JSON list of C-alpha atoms in Angstrom, two decimals:
[
{"chain": "A", "resi": 756, "resn": "ASP", "atom": "CA", "xyz": [51.24, 92.28, 57.43]},
{"chain": "A", "resi": 757, "resn": "GLN", "atom": "CA", "xyz": [49.13, 91.21, 60.38]},
{"chain": "A", "resi": 758, "resn": "GLN", "atom": "CA", "xyz": [51.02, 88.43, 62.12]},
{"chain": "A", "resi": 759, "resn": "VAL", "atom": "CA", "xyz": [48.28, 88.01, 64.80]},
{"chain": "A", "resi": 760, "resn": "LYS", "atom": "CA", "xyz": [44.71, 87.83, 63.48]},
{"chain": "A", "resi": 761, "resn": "GLN", "atom": "CA", "xyz": [41.44, 87.91, 65.10]},
{"chain": "A", "resi": 762, "resn": "ASN", "atom": "CA", "xyz": [38.97, 87.35, 62.20]},
{"chain": "A", "resi": 763, "resn": "SER", "atom": "CA", "xyz": [35.73, 87.97, 64.21]},
{"chain": "A", "resi": 764, "resn": "PRO", "atom": "CA", "xyz": [35.32, 91.62, 65.04]},
{"chain": "A", "resi": 765, "resn": "SER", "atom": "CA", "xyz": [32.35, 90.86, 67.24]},
{"chain": "A", "resi": 766, "resn": "LEU", "atom": "CA", "xyz": [30.60, 87.98, 69.04]},
{"chain": "A", "resi": 767, "resn": "SER", "atom": "CA", "xyz": [27.33, 87.80, 70.95]},
{"chain": "A", "resi": 768, "resn": "VAL", "atom": "CA", "xyz": [26.72, 85.06, 73.52]},
{"chain": "A", "resi": 769, "resn": "GLN", "atom": "CA", "xyz": [23.79, 84.35, 75.88]},
{"chain": "A", "resi": 770, "resn": "GLU", "atom": "CA", "xyz": [24.59, 84.73, 79.49]},
{"chain": "A", "resi": 771, "resn": "GLY", "atom": "CA", "xyz": [25.58, 81.38, 81.06]},
{"chain": "A", "resi": 772, "resn": "ARG", "atom": "CA", "xyz": [26.74, 79.91, 77.71]},
{"chain": "A", "resi": 773, "resn": "ILE", "atom": "CA", "xyz": [30.28, 79.39, 76.55]},
{"chain": "A", "resi": 774, "resn": "SER", "atom": "CA", "xyz": [32.09, 82.13, 74.75]},
{"chain": "A", "resi": 775, "resn": "ILE", "atom": "CA", "xyz": [34.86, 81.06, 72.35]},
{"chain": "A", "resi": 776, "resn": "LEU", "atom": "CA", "xyz": [37.15, 83.69, 71.03]},
{"chain": "A", "resi": 777, "resn": "ASN", "atom": "CA", "xyz": [39.66, 82.73, 68.25]},
{"chain": "A", "resi": 778, "resn": "CYS", "atom": "CA", "xyz": [43.05, 83.95, 67.28]},
{"chain": "A", "resi": 779, "resn": "ASP", "atom": "CA", "xyz": [45.44, 82.80, 64.45]},
{"chain": "A", "resi": 780, "resn": "TYR", "atom": "CA", "xyz": [49.11, 83.72, 64.02]},
{"chain": "A", "resi": 781, "resn": "THR", "atom": "CA", "xyz": [51.61, 83.33, 61.18]},
{"chain": "A", "resi": 782, "resn": "ASN", "atom": "CA", "xyz": [54.96, 83.68, 62.84]},
{"chain": "A", "resi": 783, "resn": "SER", "atom": "CA", "xyz": [56.32, 80.33, 63.99]},
{"chain": "A", "resi": 784, "resn": "MET", "atom": "CA", "xyz": [58.81, 82.19, 66.24]},
{"chain": "A", "resi": 785, "resn": "PHE", "atom": "CA", "xyz": [56.09, 83.18, 68.68]},
{"chain": "A", "resi": 786, "resn": "ASP", "atom": "CA", "xyz": [56.49, 81.21, 71.88]},
{"chain": "A", "resi": 787, "resn": "TYR", "atom": "CA", "xyz": [54.19, 82.99, 74.29]},
{"chain": "A", "resi": 788, "resn": "PHE", "atom": "CA", "xyz": [50.65, 84.02, 73.92]},
{"chain": "A", "resi": 789, "resn": "LEU", "atom": "CA", "xyz": [48.38, 86.27, 75.93]},
{"chain": "A", "resi": 790, "resn": "TRP", "atom": "CA", "xyz": [44.79, 87.50, 76.08]},
{"chain": "A", "resi": 791, "resn": "TYR", "atom": "CA", "xyz": [43.95, 91.01, 77.21]},
{"chain": "A", "resi": 792, "resn": "LYS", "atom": "CA", "xyz": [40.59, 92.43, 78.02]},
{"chain": "A", "resi": 793, "resn": "LYS", "atom": "CA", "xyz": [39.54, 95.93, 77.44]},
{"chain": "A", "resi": 794, "resn": "TYR", "atom": "CA", "xyz": [36.60, 97.95, 78.78]},
{"chain": "A", "resi": 795, "resn": "PRO", "atom": "CA", "xyz": [35.54, 101.24, 77.17]},
{"chain": "A", "resi": 796, "resn": "ALA", "atom": "CA", "xyz": [37.68, 104.24, 78.21]},
{"chain": "A", "resi": 797, "resn": "GLU", "atom": "CA", "xyz": [40.22, 102.06, 79.91]},
{"chain": "A", "resi": 798, "resn": "GLY", "atom": "CA", "xyz": [43.41, 100.44, 78.96]},
{"chain": "A", "resi": 799, "resn": "PRO", "atom": "CA", "xyz": [43.68, 96.72, 78.25]},
{"chain": "A", "resi": 800, "resn": "THR", "atom": "CA", "xyz": [44.32, 94.45, 81.23]},
{"chain": "A", "resi": 801, "resn": "PHE", "atom": "CA", "xyz": [46.12, 91.09, 81.23]},
{"chain": "A", "resi": 802, "resn": "LEU", "atom": "CA", "xyz": [43.70, 88.19, 81.47]},
{"chain": "A", "resi": 803, "resn": "ILE", "atom": "CA", "xyz": [45.51, 84.82, 80.75]},
{"chain": "A", "resi": 804, "resn": "SER", "atom": "CA", "xyz": [48.46, 83.58, 79.02]},
{"chain": "A", "resi": 805, "resn": "ILE", "atom": "CA", "xyz": [49.96, 80.31, 77.63]},
{"chain": "A", "resi": 806, "resn": "SER", "atom": "CA", "xyz": [53.52, 79.14, 76.82]},
{"chain": "A", "resi": 807, "resn": "SER", "atom": "CA", "xyz": [54.14, 77.28, 73.52]},
{"chain": "A", "resi": 808, "resn": "ILE", "atom": "CA", "xyz": [55.23, 74.26, 75.57]},
{"chain": "A", "resi": 809, "resn": "LYS", "atom": "CA", "xyz": [51.67, 73.81, 76.81]},
{"chain": "A", "resi": 810, "resn": "ASP", "atom": "CA", "xyz": [48.42, 73.30, 74.94]},
{"chain": "A", "resi": 811, "resn": "LYS", "atom": "CA", "xyz": [46.09, 74.41, 77.64]},
{"chain": "A", "resi": 812, "resn": "ASN", "atom": "CA", "xyz": [46.03, 76.81, 80.59]},
{"chain": "A", "resi": 813, "resn": "GLU", "atom": "CA", "xyz": [43.02, 77.28, 82.89]},
{"chain": "A", "resi": 814, "resn": "ASP", "atom": "CA", "xyz": [42.21, 80.11, 85.36]},
{"chain": "A", "resi": 815, "resn": "GLY", "atom": "CA", "xyz": [38.79, 79.88, 86.86]},
{"chain": "A", "resi": 816, "resn": "ARG", "atom": "CA", "xyz": [36.20, 80.54, 84.11]},
{"chain": "A", "resi": 817, "resn": "PHE", "atom": "CA", "xyz": [38.88, 81.25, 81.49]},
{"chain": "A", "resi": 818, "resn": "THR", "atom": "CA", "xyz": [40.73, 78.60, 79.54]},
{"chain": "A", "resi": 819, "resn": "VAL", "atom": "CA", "xyz": [43.17, 79.15, 76.75]},
{"chain": "A", "resi": 820, "resn": "PHE", "atom": "CA", "xyz": [43.94, 76.44, 74.13]},
{"chain": "A", "resi": 821, "resn": "LEU", "atom": "CA", "xyz": [46.94, 76.43, 71.88]},
{"chain": "A", "resi": 822, "resn": "ASN", "atom": "CA", "xyz": [47.22, 74.41, 68.71]},
{"chain": "A", "resi": 823, "resn": "LYS", "atom": "CA", "xyz": [50.74, 74.99, 67.43]},
{"chain": "A", "resi": 824, "resn": "SER", "atom": "CA", "xyz": [50.40, 72.92, 64.36]},
{"chain": "A", "resi": 825, "resn": "ALA", "atom": "CA", "xyz": [47.46, 75.05, 63.22]},
{"chain": "A", "resi": 826, "resn": "LYS", "atom": "CA", "xyz": [48.94, 78.20, 64.57]},
{"chain": "A", "resi": 827, "resn": "HIS", "atom": "CA", "xyz": [45.75, 78.83, 66.40]},
{"chain": "A", "resi": 828, "resn": "LEU", "atom": "CA", "xyz": [44.63, 79.70, 69.86]},
{"chain": "A", "resi": 829, "resn": "SER", "atom": "CA", "xyz": [41.31, 80.15, 71.48]},
{"chain": "A", "resi": 830, "resn": "LEU", "atom": "CA", "xyz": [39.98, 81.66, 74.65]},
{"chain": "A", "resi": 831, "resn": "HIS", "atom": "CA", "xyz": [37.01, 79.89, 76.33]},
{"chain": "A", "resi": 832, "resn": "ILE", "atom": "CA", "xyz": [34.90, 81.58, 78.88]},
{"chain": "A", "resi": 833, "resn": "VAL", "atom": "CA", "xyz": [32.32, 79.48, 80.71]},
{"chain": "A", "resi": 834, "resn": "PRO", "atom": "CA", "xyz": [29.85, 80.40, 81.97]},
{"chain": "A", "resi": 835, "resn": "SER", "atom": "CA", "xyz": [29.75, 83.72, 80.41]},
{"chain": "A", "resi": 836, "resn": "GLN", "atom": "CA", "xyz": [28.66, 86.66, 82.54]},
{"chain": "A", "resi": 837, "resn": "PRO", "atom": "CA", "xyz": [27.55, 90.16, 81.63]},
{"chain": "A", "resi": 838, "resn": "GLY", "atom": "CA", "xyz": [30.78, 91.59, 83.08]},
{"chain": "A", "resi": 839, "resn": "ASP", "atom": "CA", "xyz": [32.67, 89.74, 80.47]},
{"chain": "A", "resi": 840, "resn": "SER", "atom": "CA", "xyz": [31.32, 92.12, 77.82]},
{"chain": "A", "resi": 841, "resn": "ALA", "atom": "CA", "xyz": [34.48, 93.81, 76.50]},
{"chain": "A", "resi": 842, "resn": "VAL", "atom": "CA", "xyz": [36.99, 93.81, 73.70]},
{"chain": "A", "resi": 843, "resn": "TYR", "atom": "CA", "xyz": [39.42, 90.96, 73.84]},
{"chain": "A", "resi": 844, "resn": "PHE", "atom": "CA", "xyz": [42.84, 91.19, 72.32]},
{"chain": "A", "resi": 845, "resn": "CYS", "atom": "CA", "xyz": [45.06, 88.22, 71.42]},
{"chain": "A", "resi": 846, "resn": "ALA", "atom": "CA", "xyz": [48.91, 88.98, 71.67]},
{"chain": "A", "resi": 847, "resn": "ALA", "atom": "CA", "xyz": [52.04, 87.05, 71.04]},
{"chain": "A", "resi": 848, "resn": "ARG", "atom": "CA", "xyz": [55.76, 87.35, 71.89]},
{"chain": "A", "resi": 849, "resn": "ILE", "atom": "CA", "xyz": [58.93, 86.03, 70.39]},
{"chain": "A", "resi": 850, "resn": "PHE", "atom": "CA", "xyz": [61.28, 84.34, 73.01]},
{"chain": "A", "resi": 851, "resn": "GLY", "atom": "CA", "xyz": [63.62, 86.85, 74.67]},
{"chain": "A", "resi": 852, "resn": "ASN", "atom": "CA", "xyz": [61.76, 89.82, 73.21]},
{"chain": "A", "resi": 853, "resn": "GLU", "atom": "CA", "xyz": [59.55, 92.14, 75.37]},
{"chain": "A", "resi": 854, "resn": "LYS", "atom": "CA", "xyz": [57.57, 93.25, 72.38]},
{"chain": "A", "resi": 855, "resn": "LEU", "atom": "CA", "xyz": [54.04, 92.06, 72.05]},
{"chain": "A", "resi": 856, "resn": "THR", "atom": "CA", "xyz": [52.29, 91.74, 68.74]},
{"chain": "A", "resi": 857, "resn": "PHE", "atom": "CA", "xyz": [48.53, 92.30, 69.10]},
{"chain": "A", "resi": 858, "resn": "GLY", "atom": "CA", "xyz": [45.48, 91.33, 67.06]},
{"chain": "A", "resi": 859, "resn": "THR", "atom": "CA", "xyz": [42.81, 93.67, 66.07]},
{"chain": "A", "resi": 860, "resn": "GLY", "atom": "CA", "xyz": [40.47, 92.58, 68.90]},
{"chain": "A", "resi": 861, "resn": "THR", "atom": "CA", "xyz": [37.03, 90.86, 69.16]},
{"chain": "A", "resi": 862, "resn": "ARG", "atom": "CA", "xyz": [34.17, 92.69, 70.84]},
{"chain": "A", "resi": 863, "resn": "LEU", "atom": "CA", "xyz": [32.28, 90.27, 73.04]},
{"chain": "A", "resi": 864, "resn": "THR", "atom": "CA", "xyz": [28.78, 91.04, 74.14]},
{"chain": "A", "resi": 865, "resn": "ILE", "atom": "CA", "xyz": [27.02, 88.93, 76.66]},
{"chain": "A", "resi": 866, "resn": "ILE", "atom": "CA", "xyz": [23.19, 88.93, 76.37]},
{"chain": "A", "resi": 867, "resn": "PRO", "atom": "CA", "xyz": [21.34, 88.76, 79.71]},
{"chain": "B", "resi": 1117, "resn": "ASP", "atom": "CA", "xyz": [46.96, 101.31, 94.05]},
{"chain": "B", "resi": 1118, "resn": "ALA", "atom": "CA", "xyz": [49.76, 101.53, 91.55]},
{"chain": "B", "resi": 1119, "resn": "ARG", "atom": "CA", "xyz": [48.69, 102.42, 88.03]},
{"chain": "B", "resi": 1120, "resn": "VAL", "atom": "CA", "xyz": [49.93, 104.02, 84.88]},
{"chain": "B", "resi": 1121, "resn": "THR", "atom": "CA", "xyz": [48.70, 107.57, 84.30]},
{"chain": "B", "resi": 1122, "resn": "GLN", "atom": "CA", "xyz": [48.33, 109.34, 81.01]},
{"chain": "B", "resi": 1123, "resn": "THR", "atom": "CA", "xyz": [47.66, 112.97, 80.21]},
{"chain": "B", "resi": 1124, "resn": "PRO", "atom": "CA", "xyz": [45.74, 114.39, 78.57]},
{"chain": "B", "resi": 1125, "resn": "ARG", "atom": "CA", "xyz": [42.82, 111.87, 78.38]},
{"chain": "B", "resi": 1126, "resn": "ASP", "atom": "CA", "xyz": [41.39, 113.63, 75.34]},
{"chain": "B", "resi": 1127, "resn": "LYS", "atom": "CA", "xyz": [42.99, 115.93, 72.77]},
{"chain": "B", "resi": 1128, "resn": "VAL", "atom": "CA", "xyz": [41.45, 117.69, 69.87]},
{"chain": "B", "resi": 1129, "resn": "THR", "atom": "CA", "xyz": [43.78, 119.60, 67.66]},
{"chain": "B", "resi": 1130, "resn": "GLU", "atom": "CA", "xyz": [44.05, 121.02, 64.17]},
{"chain": "B", "resi": 1131, "resn": "MET", "atom": "CA", "xyz": [46.21, 119.52, 61.46]},
{"chain": "B", "resi": 1132, "resn": "GLY", "atom": "CA", "xyz": [49.78, 120.86, 61.57]},
{"chain": "B", "resi": 1133, "resn": "GLN", "atom": "CA", "xyz": [49.75, 121.50, 65.39]},
{"chain": "B", "resi": 1134, "resn": "GLU", "atom": "CA", "xyz": [52.24, 119.87, 67.79]},
{"chain": "B", "resi": 1135, "resn": "VAL", "atom": "CA", "xyz": [50.78, 117.24, 70.11]},
{"chain": "B", "resi": 1136, "resn": "THR", "atom": "CA", "xyz": [52.53, 116.00, 73.31]},
{"chain": "B", "resi": 1137, "resn": "MET", "atom": "CA", "xyz": [51.18, 112.98, 75.25]},
{"chain": "B", "resi": 1138, "resn": "ARG", "atom": "CA", "xyz": [52.60, 112.16, 78.68]},
{"chain": "B", "resi": 1139, "resn": "CYS", "atom": "CA", "xyz": [52.83, 108.97, 80.61]},
{"chain": "B", "resi": 1140, "resn": "GLN", "atom": "CA", "xyz": [53.84, 108.22, 84.22]},
{"chain": "B", "resi": 1141, "resn": "PRO", "atom": "CA", "xyz": [54.79, 104.61, 84.55]},
{"chain": "B", "resi": 1142, "resn": "ILE", "atom": "CA", "xyz": [54.25, 102.51, 87.64]},
{"chain": "B", "resi": 1143, "resn": "LEU", "atom": "CA", "xyz": [57.00, 103.22, 90.17]},
{"chain": "B", "resi": 1144, "resn": "GLY", "atom": "CA", "xyz": [59.77, 100.65, 89.89]},
{"chain": "B", "resi": 1145, "resn": "HIS", "atom": "CA", "xyz": [58.82, 99.51, 86.47]},
{"chain": "B", "resi": 1146, "resn": "ASN", "atom": "CA", "xyz": [61.76, 99.65, 83.97]},
{"chain": "B", "resi": 1147, "resn": "THR", "atom": "CA", "xyz": [60.13, 99.06, 80.68]},
{"chain": "B", "resi": 1148, "resn": "VAL", "atom": "CA", "xyz": [57.77, 101.48, 78.96]},
{"chain": "B", "resi": 1149, "resn": "PHE", "atom": "CA", "xyz": [55.76, 100.90, 75.79]},
{"chain": "B", "resi": 1150, "resn": "TRP", "atom": "CA", "xyz": [53.78, 103.31, 73.57]},
{"chain": "B", "resi": 1151, "resn": "TYR", "atom": "CA", "xyz": [50.88, 101.70, 71.49]},
{"chain": "B", "resi": 1152, "resn": "ARG", "atom": "CA", "xyz": [48.35, 103.09, 69.12]},
{"chain": "B", "resi": 1153, "resn": "GLN", "atom": "CA", "xyz": [44.93, 101.59, 68.76]},
{"chain": "B", "resi": 1154, "resn": "THR", "atom": "CA", "xyz": [43.06, 101.75, 65.43]},
{"chain": "B", "resi": 1155, "resn": "MET", "atom": "CA", "xyz": [40.23, 99.84, 64.07]},
{"chain": "B", "resi": 1156, "resn": "MET", "atom": "CA", "xyz": [42.18, 98.50, 61.24]},
{"chain": "B", "resi": 1157, "resn": "GLN", "atom": "CA", "xyz": [45.46, 97.58, 62.90]},
{"chain": "B", "resi": 1158, "resn": "GLY", "atom": "CA", "xyz": [44.32, 96.93, 66.42]},
{"chain": "B", "resi": 1159, "resn": "LEU", "atom": "CA", "xyz": [47.10, 97.71, 68.99]},
{"chain": "B", "resi": 1160, "resn": "GLU", "atom": "CA", "xyz": [50.28, 98.72, 67.19]},
{"chain": "B", "resi": 1161, "resn": "LEU", "atom": "CA", "xyz": [53.57, 99.09, 69.08]},
{"chain": "B", "resi": 1162, "resn": "LEU", "atom": "CA", "xyz": [55.12, 102.45, 68.31]},
{"chain": "B", "resi": 1163, "resn": "ALA", "atom": "CA", "xyz": [58.18, 102.42, 70.64]},
{"chain": "B", "resi": 1164, "resn": "TYR", "atom": "CA", "xyz": [59.57, 100.96, 73.78]},
{"chain": "B", "resi": 1165, "resn": "PHE", "atom": "CA", "xyz": [62.14, 101.76, 76.38]},
{"chain": "B", "resi": 1166, "resn": "ARG", "atom": "CA", "xyz": [64.12, 99.77, 78.87]},
{"chain": "B", "resi": 1167, "resn": "ASN", "atom": "CA", "xyz": [65.72, 101.65, 81.74]},
{"chain": "B", "resi": 1168, "resn": "ARG", "atom": "CA", "xyz": [64.92, 104.85, 79.96]},
{"chain": "B", "resi": 1169, "resn": "ALA", "atom": "CA", "xyz": [66.95, 103.80, 76.82]},
{"chain": "B", "resi": 1170, "resn": "PRO", "atom": "CA", "xyz": [64.95, 103.47, 73.55]},
{"chain": "B", "resi": 1171, "resn": "LEU", "atom": "CA", "xyz": [65.11, 99.96, 72.30]},
{"chain": "B", "resi": 1172, "resn": "ASP", "atom": "CA", "xyz": [62.77, 99.83, 69.31]},
{"chain": "B", "resi": 1173, "resn": "ASP", "atom": "CA", "xyz": [60.95, 102.69, 67.62]},
{"chain": "B", "resi": 1174, "resn": "SER", "atom": "CA", "xyz": [60.42, 100.91, 64.29]},
{"chain": "B", "resi": 1175, "resn": "GLY", "atom": "CA", "xyz": [56.70, 101.15, 64.48]},
{"chain": "B", "resi": 1176, "resn": "MET", "atom": "CA", "xyz": [56.88, 104.91, 64.54]},
{"chain": "B", "resi": 1177, "resn": "PRO", "atom": "CA", "xyz": [56.73, 107.27, 61.60]},
{"chain": "B", "resi": 1178, "resn": "LYS", "atom": "CA", "xyz": [60.12, 108.79, 62.20]},
{"chain": "B", "resi": 1179, "resn": "ASP", "atom": "CA", "xyz": [59.45, 112.13, 60.33]},
{"chain": "B", "resi": 1180, "resn": "ARG", "atom": "CA", "xyz": [56.75, 113.27, 62.71]},
{"chain": "B", "resi": 1181, "resn": "PHE", "atom": "CA", "xyz": [56.81, 111.19, 65.82]},
{"chain": "B", "resi": 1182, "resn": "SER", "atom": "CA", "xyz": [59.29, 111.18, 68.68]},
{"chain": "B", "resi": 1183, "resn": "ALA", "atom": "CA", "xyz": [59.37, 109.40, 71.98]},
{"chain": "B", "resi": 1184, "resn": "GLU", "atom": "CA", "xyz": [61.54, 110.17, 74.96]},
{"chain": "B", "resi": 1185, "resn": "MET", "atom": "CA", "xyz": [62.01, 109.33, 78.61]},
{"chain": "B", "resi": 1186, "resn": "PRO", "atom": "CA", "xyz": [63.34, 112.51, 80.32]},
{"chain": "B", "resi": 1187, "resn": "ASP", "atom": "CA", "xyz": [63.40, 110.57, 83.60]},
{"chain": "B", "resi": 1188, "resn": "ALA", "atom": "CA", "xyz": [62.18, 107.35, 85.10]},
{"chain": "B", "resi": 1189, "resn": "THR", "atom": "CA", "xyz": [58.82, 108.83, 86.01]},
{"chain": "B", "resi": 1190, "resn": "LEU", "atom": "CA", "xyz": [57.97, 110.48, 82.73]},
{"chain": "B", "resi": 1191, "resn": "ALA", "atom": "CA", "xyz": [57.55, 109.21, 79.09]},
{"chain": "B", "resi": 1192, "resn": "THR", "atom": "CA", "xyz": [56.52, 111.57, 76.31]},
{"chain": "B", "resi": 1193, "resn": "LEU", "atom": "CA", "xyz": [55.24, 110.92, 72.78]},
{"chain": "B", "resi": 1194, "resn": "LYS", "atom": "CA", "xyz": [55.26, 113.88, 70.41]},
{"chain": "B", "resi": 1195, "resn": "ILE", "atom": "CA", "xyz": [53.68, 114.39, 66.98]},
{"chain": "B", "resi": 1196, "resn": "GLN", "atom": "CA", "xyz": [54.81, 117.36, 64.99]},
{"chain": "B", "resi": 1197, "resn": "PRO", "atom": "CA", "xyz": [53.17, 118.16, 62.70]},
{"chain": "B", "resi": 1198, "resn": "SER", "atom": "CA", "xyz": [49.95, 116.27, 63.46]},
{"chain": "B", "resi": 1199, "resn": "GLU", "atom": "CA", "xyz": [47.74, 114.92, 60.54]},
{"chain": "B", "resi": 1200, "resn": "PRO", "atom": "CA", "xyz": [44.23, 113.58, 60.50]},
{"chain": "B", "resi": 1201, "resn": "ARG", "atom": "CA", "xyz": [45.47, 110.03, 60.02]},
{"chain": "B", "resi": 1202, "resn": "ASP", "atom": "CA", "xyz": [47.09, 110.25, 63.50]},
{"chain": "B", "resi": 1203, "resn": "SER", "atom": "CA", "xyz": [43.67, 110.27, 65.08]},
{"chain": "B", "resi": 1204, "resn": "ALA", "atom": "CA", "xyz": [43.56, 107.23, 67.36]},
{"chain": "B", "resi": 1205, "resn": "VAL", "atom": "CA", "xyz": [43.84, 106.20, 71.04]},
{"chain": "B", "resi": 1206, "resn": "TYR", "atom": "CA", "xyz": [47.41, 106.13, 72.22]},
{"chain": "B", "resi": 1207, "resn": "PHE", "atom": "CA", "xyz": [48.19, 103.89, 75.22]},
{"chain": "B", "resi": 1208, "resn": "CYS", "atom": "CA", "xyz": [51.23, 103.86, 77.43]},
{"chain": "B", "resi": 1209, "resn": "ALA", "atom": "CA", "xyz": [52.13, 100.62, 79.36]},
{"chain": "B", "resi": 1210, "resn": "SER", "atom": "CA", "xyz": [54.87, 99.81, 81.75]},
{"chain": "B", "resi": 1211, "resn": "GLY", "atom": "CA", "xyz": [56.29, 96.57, 83.05]},
{"chain": "B", "resi": 1212, "resn": "LEU", "atom": "CA", "xyz": [59.30, 94.81, 84.41]},
{"chain": "B", "resi": 1213, "resn": "ASP", "atom": "CA", "xyz": [62.21, 93.52, 82.38]},
{"chain": "B", "resi": 1214, "resn": "GLY", "atom": "CA", "xyz": [61.61, 89.87, 81.36]},
{"chain": "B", "resi": 1215, "resn": "ARG", "atom": "CA", "xyz": [58.00, 89.69, 82.33]},
{"chain": "B", "resi": 1216, "resn": "PRO", "atom": "CA", "xyz": [56.11, 90.64, 79.25]},
{"chain": "B", "resi": 1217, "resn": "TYR", "atom": "CA", "xyz": [52.81, 89.23, 80.49]},
{"chain": "B", "resi": 1218, "resn": "GLU", "atom": "CA", "xyz": [52.72, 91.91, 83.05]},
{"chain": "B", "resi": 1219, "resn": "GLN", "atom": "CA", "xyz": [52.42, 95.01, 80.91]},
{"chain": "B", "resi": 1220, "resn": "TYR", "atom": "CA", "xyz": [50.16, 97.44, 82.73]},
{"chain": "B", "resi": 1221, "resn": "PHE", "atom": "CA", "xyz": [48.34, 99.81, 80.50]},
{"chain": "B", "resi": 1222, "resn": "GLY", "atom": "CA", "xyz": [47.30, 103.37, 81.22]},
{"chain": "B", "resi": 1223, "resn": "PRO", "atom": "CA", "xyz": [43.76, 104.60, 80.26]},
{"chain": "B", "resi": 1224, "resn": "GLY", "atom": "CA", "xyz": [45.01, 106.05, 76.96]},
{"chain": "B", "resi": 1225, "resn": "THR", "atom": "CA", "xyz": [44.87, 109.38, 75.31]},
{"chain": "B", "resi": 1226, "resn": "ARG", "atom": "CA", "xyz": [42.22, 109.79, 72.61]},
{"chain": "B", "resi": 1227, "resn": "LEU", "atom": "CA", "xyz": [43.68, 112.05, 69.88]},
{"chain": "B", "resi": 1228, "resn": "THR", "atom": "CA", "xyz": [41.45, 113.75, 67.27]},
{"chain": "B", "resi": 1229, "resn": "VAL", "atom": "CA", "xyz": [43.16, 115.73, 64.55]},
{"chain": "B", "resi": 1230, "resn": "THR", "atom": "CA", "xyz": [40.86, 117.82, 62.43]}
]
């Protein structure tokens, strides 16, 4: 039972354009959401997060949007750069629990 | 430059053999997590420890997997006997209690069981 879903295994975007990565979740107990970025042969690294009390969090070129009613979040990268090519994982946490539940990942390729 | 280290980076073994993967968490971190990455499931949590005590290993096949922290600087994940379906990349991550957004991942161990 996949509680965090990333339905697009891959995405290709032209350099300079906006990249939008999507994530859906089923467990209404999740209260904190994170995005991790992973390069080949490396472990995932934390990118950006959002609490359920917010609907938007911005950090430079990266913005995460949360729609609780739809149980949906998205990561926007603008403008996209070649170094953004990586696998992006969405993750979620239940309040008071250190466990993270991850999605299956989306491979983003930025086309120069 | 503090980072999580994992050994070995790659392991190829035959079905039925014992496999031991090691992780050195970042000094001072008191939580350690073991994950397995597969194409179908993404990153699955296998087990995690706080202050060396196992808190949750519900994601781990109990009959063949075991996870331990002999001391604060070493976490181990063992598979005995290994099976082809165990082939995956295994990640260790460490962090600080109460700060789940700061899980720092190691580079992973790529396990291939033939």
